Amino acid sequence: MIYLNDDIAHFDLEQALPLLSEQRREQCLKFRHEQGRKTCAAAYLLLRQALREEYGLLEAPLFDYGEHGKPVLRQWPRIHFNLSHCKEAAICVVSDKPVGVDIESIHRYSESLARYVMNDAEMETILHADNPAFEFTKLWTRKEAVVKLSGHGISNDMKPVLTRFAGEIQTVVTDHYVYSITF
């Protein structure tokens, strides 16, 4: 199930902080800017909502982390989830199987960055797109969702990520952000 909060401008951080586990509160407060704190807290509250609505679980979840930093639910390791956030939104996906999600704001397009992380076919798609920034962001979220699914995280060579992946990817594009989910 997908849970999304794209009204971060109206998110009340002070009201949210007591609802976070101490572990997550500490993590959120490490962000330098309030925007990062808000989106970090919002993602966690989406997870709490998902666990309550999908599984009837009311306890605040605690995380353990895999070898490459992928979080797992300490109390319920068989429930799979993934979180992501950007300036405008926070997203949480829960599933009975491994899942990866990434959400990114649409930023100014950088061809040098694109050439560093995209393969030749992806670069052609970006260069011929009506809006290269949207196309780059779409492809990037797909790549990051795939590496978050595997739990390996971002590596130095992101170019082959999508060509090696045989699973399902769902991508949603809005005017301000893009998100992709992999199962």
Short mmCIF file of C-alpha atoms in Angstrom, two decimals:
data_model
loop_
_atom_site.label_atom_id
_atom_site.label_comp_id
_atom_site.label_asym_id
_atom_site.label_seq_id
_atom_site.Cartn_x
_atom_site.Cartn_y
_atom_site.Cartn_z
CA MET A 1 0.00 0.00 0.00
CA ILE A 2 1.15 3.52 -0.81
CA TYR A 3 0.85 6.36 1.70
CA LEU A 4 1.71 9.88 0.53
CA ASN A 5 1.75 13.29 2.20
CA ASP A 6 2.32 16.09 -0.29
CA ASP A 7 1.11 18.91 1.94
CA ILE A 8 4.36 19.37 3.83
CA ALA A 9 3.85 23.16 3.94
CA HIS A 10 1.04 22.60 6.45
CA PHE A 11 2.74 19.78 8.38
CA ASP A 12 2.98 20.65 12.09
CA LEU A 13 6.38 19.42 13.26
CA GLU A 14 5.83 20.33 16.92
CA GLN A 15 2.61 18.30 16.99
CA ALA A 16 4.33 15.39 15.22
CA LEU A 17 7.47 15.08 17.39
CA PRO A 18 5.72 13.40 20.37
CA LEU A 19 4.28 10.78 18.00
CA LEU A 20 7.73 9.66 16.86
CA SER A 21 9.79 6.98 18.54
CA GLU A 22 12.81 8.39 20.35
CA GLN A 23 14.97 6.74 17.67
CA ARG A 24 13.14 8.53 14.84
CA ARG A 25 12.89 11.83 16.72
CA GLU A 26 16.68 11.88 17.11
CA GLN A 27 17.10 11.12 13.41
CA CYS A 28 14.67 13.87 12.38
CA LEU A 29 16.26 16.48 14.60
CA LYS A 30 19.67 15.85 12.97
CA PHE A 31 18.42 17.63 9.83
CA ARG A 32 19.77 21.18 9.74
CA HIS A 33 16.66 22.71 8.22
CA GLU A 34 13.07 22.51 9.37
CA GLN A 35 11.97 21.25 5.94
CA GLY A 36 14.11 18.13 6.32
CA ARG A 37 12.82 17.58 9.84
CA LYS A 38 9.24 17.88 8.63
CA THR A 39 9.62 15.42 5.76
CA CYS A 40 11.51 12.92 7.94
CA ALA A 41 8.77 13.06 10.56
CA ALA A 42 6.01 12.95 7.94
CA ALA A 43 7.46 9.77 6.38
CA TYR A 44 7.55 8.07 9.78
CA LEU A 45 3.97 9.08 10.55
CA LEU A 46 2.91 7.64 7.20
CA LEU A 47 4.55 4.37 8.27
CA ARG A 48 2.65 4.46 11.57
CA GLN A 49 -0.58 5.09 9.64
CA ALA A 50 0.15 2.22 7.26
CA LEU A 51 0.94 -0.20 10.09
CA ARG A 52 -2.26 0.81 11.89
CA GLU A 53 -4.52 0.64 8.83
CA GLU A 54 -3.02 -2.43 7.13
CA TYR A 55 -2.00 -4.54 10.13
CA GLY A 56 -3.79 -3.08 13.17
CA LEU A 57 -0.44 -2.29 14.83
CA LEU A 58 -0.43 0.66 17.22
CA GLU A 59 3.06 0.49 18.73
CA ALA A 60 5.61 3.00 17.43
CA PRO A 61 7.94 1.08 15.11
CA LEU A 62 11.64 0.85 15.78
CA PHE A 63 14.20 0.24 13.07
CA ASP A 64 17.12 -2.08 12.73
CA TYR A 65 19.39 -1.60 9.74
CA GLY A 66 20.82 -4.02 7.20
CA GLU A 67 24.43 -4.14 6.09
CA HIS A 68 23.97 -1.24 3.64
CA GLY A 69 21.59 0.78 5.81
CA LYS A 70 18.19 -0.47 4.67
CA PRO A 71 15.78 -0.21 7.60
CA VAL A 72 13.71 -3.16 8.81
CA LEU A 73 11.01 -3.15 11.44
CA ARG A 74 12.50 -4.49 14.66
CA GLN A 75 9.14 -5.64 16.04
CA TRP A 76 7.71 -6.97 12.75
CA PRO A 77 10.54 -8.10 10.44
CA ARG A 78 8.13 -9.85 8.04
CA ILE A 79 6.44 -6.57 7.15
CA HIS A 80 8.37 -4.86 4.36
CA PHE A 81 8.41 -1.10 3.96
CA ASN A 82 10.37 1.73 2.46
CA LEU A 83 10.32 5.48 3.06
CA SER A 84 11.41 8.47 1.02
CA HIS A 85 10.95 12.20 1.14
CA CYS A 86 11.76 15.30 -0.83
CA LYS A 87 11.05 19.01 -0.38
CA GLU A 88 7.36 18.72 -1.28
CA ALA A 89 6.34 15.28 -0.10
CA ALA A 90 6.92 12.17 1.98
CA ILE A 91 6.01 8.65 0.91
CA CYS A 92 5.78 5.25 2.58
CA VAL A 93 5.10 1.89 0.98
CA VAL A 94 4.30 -1.26 2.97
CA SER A 95 4.06 -4.73 1.50
CA ASP A 96 4.25 -8.42 2.29
CA LYS A 97 7.32 -8.61 0.03
CA PRO A 98 10.44 -6.45 -0.35
CA VAL A 99 9.79 -2.98 -1.74
CA GLY A 100 11.74 0.13 -2.69
CA VAL A 101 10.50 3.69 -3.16
CA ASP A 102 12.06 7.00 -4.08
CA ILE A 103 10.50 10.43 -4.37
CA GLU A 104 12.36 13.41 -5.80
CA SER A 105 11.58 17.05 -6.48
CA ILE A 106 11.89 18.25 -10.05
CA HIS A 107 15.12 20.26 -10.14
CA ARG A 108 17.05 22.12 -12.75
CA TYR A 109 18.52 19.62 -15.21
CA SER A 110 22.28 19.01 -15.15
CA GLU A 111 23.56 17.19 -18.23
CA SER A 112 26.92 16.44 -16.56
CA LEU A 113 25.17 14.71 -13.65
CA ALA A 114 22.91 12.84 -16.06
CA ARG A 115 25.89 11.58 -18.06
CA TYR A 116 27.51 10.36 -14.83
CA VAL A 117 24.53 8.21 -13.71
CA MET A 118 22.65 7.34 -16.93
CA ASN A 119 23.58 4.86 -19.63
CA ASP A 120 23.61 5.77 -23.34
CA ALA A 121 20.00 4.73 -24.01
CA GLU A 122 18.77 6.66 -20.97
CA MET A 123 20.73 9.73 -22.08
CA GLU A 124 19.10 9.54 -25.50
CA THR A 125 15.68 9.41 -23.84
CA ILE A 126 16.53 12.44 -21.69
CA LEU A 127 18.04 14.46 -24.53
CA HIS A 128 15.01 13.89 -26.78
CA ALA A 129 12.42 14.55 -24.09
CA ASP A 130 10.23 17.66 -24.15
CA ASN A 131 11.29 18.25 -20.55
CA PRO A 132 14.72 16.77 -19.77
CA ALA A 133 14.41 17.59 -16.05
CA PHE A 134 11.22 15.51 -15.74
CA GLU A 135 12.73 12.64 -17.71
CA PHE A 136 15.96 12.67 -15.70
CA THR A 137 14.04 12.72 -12.42
CA LYS A 138 11.78 9.90 -13.57
CA LEU A 139 14.73 7.69 -14.49
CA TRP A 140 16.62 8.61 -11.31
CA THR A 141 13.70 7.69 -9.03
CA ARG A 142 13.41 4.38 -10.85
CA LYS A 143 17.10 3.65 -10.29
CA GLU A 144 17.04 4.67 -6.65
CA ALA A 145 13.88 2.65 -5.93
CA VAL A 146 15.60 -0.42 -7.42
CA VAL A 147 18.71 -0.05 -5.27
CA LYS A 148 16.57 0.62 -2.19
CA LEU A 149 14.59 -2.55 -2.94
CA SER A 150 17.78 -4.60 -2.92
CA GLY A 151 19.10 -2.82 0.16
CA HIS A 152 22.45 -2.15 -1.49
CA GLY A 153 22.06 1.61 -1.78
CA ILE A 154 23.57 3.98 -4.30
CA SER A 155 26.86 2.86 -5.81
CA ASN A 156 29.48 4.50 -7.98
CA ASP A 157 28.06 2.87 -11.11
CA MET A 158 24.35 3.60 -11.41
CA LYS A 159 24.31 3.29 -15.22
CA PRO A 160 23.34 -0.42 -15.48
CA VAL A 161 20.81 -0.49 -12.61
CA LEU A 162 17.64 -0.49 -14.73
CA THR A 163 18.99 -2.79 -17.44
CA ARG A 164 19.77 -5.44 -14.80
CA PHE A 165 16.41 -5.18 -13.04
CA ALA A 166 13.62 -7.54 -14.09
CA GLY A 167 10.99 -6.56 -11.52
CA GLU A 168 8.01 -4.25 -11.65
CA ILE A 169 8.44 -0.46 -11.42
CA GLN A 170 5.57 1.99 -11.06
CA THR A 171 6.33 5.68 -11.65
CA VAL A 172 4.10 8.69 -10.98
CA VAL A 173 4.97 12.15 -12.29
CA THR A 174 3.39 15.36 -10.93
CA ASP A 175 4.18 18.99 -11.62
CA HIS A 176 6.54 19.19 -8.63
CA TYR A 177 7.82 15.70 -7.84
CA VAL A 178 8.20 12.17 -9.19
CA TYR A 179 8.06 8.89 -7.31
CA SER A 180 8.83 5.33 -8.29
CA ILE A 181 8.04 2.10 -6.49
CA THR A 182 9.61 -1.31 -7.10
CA PHE A 183 8.39 -4.71 -5.96
#
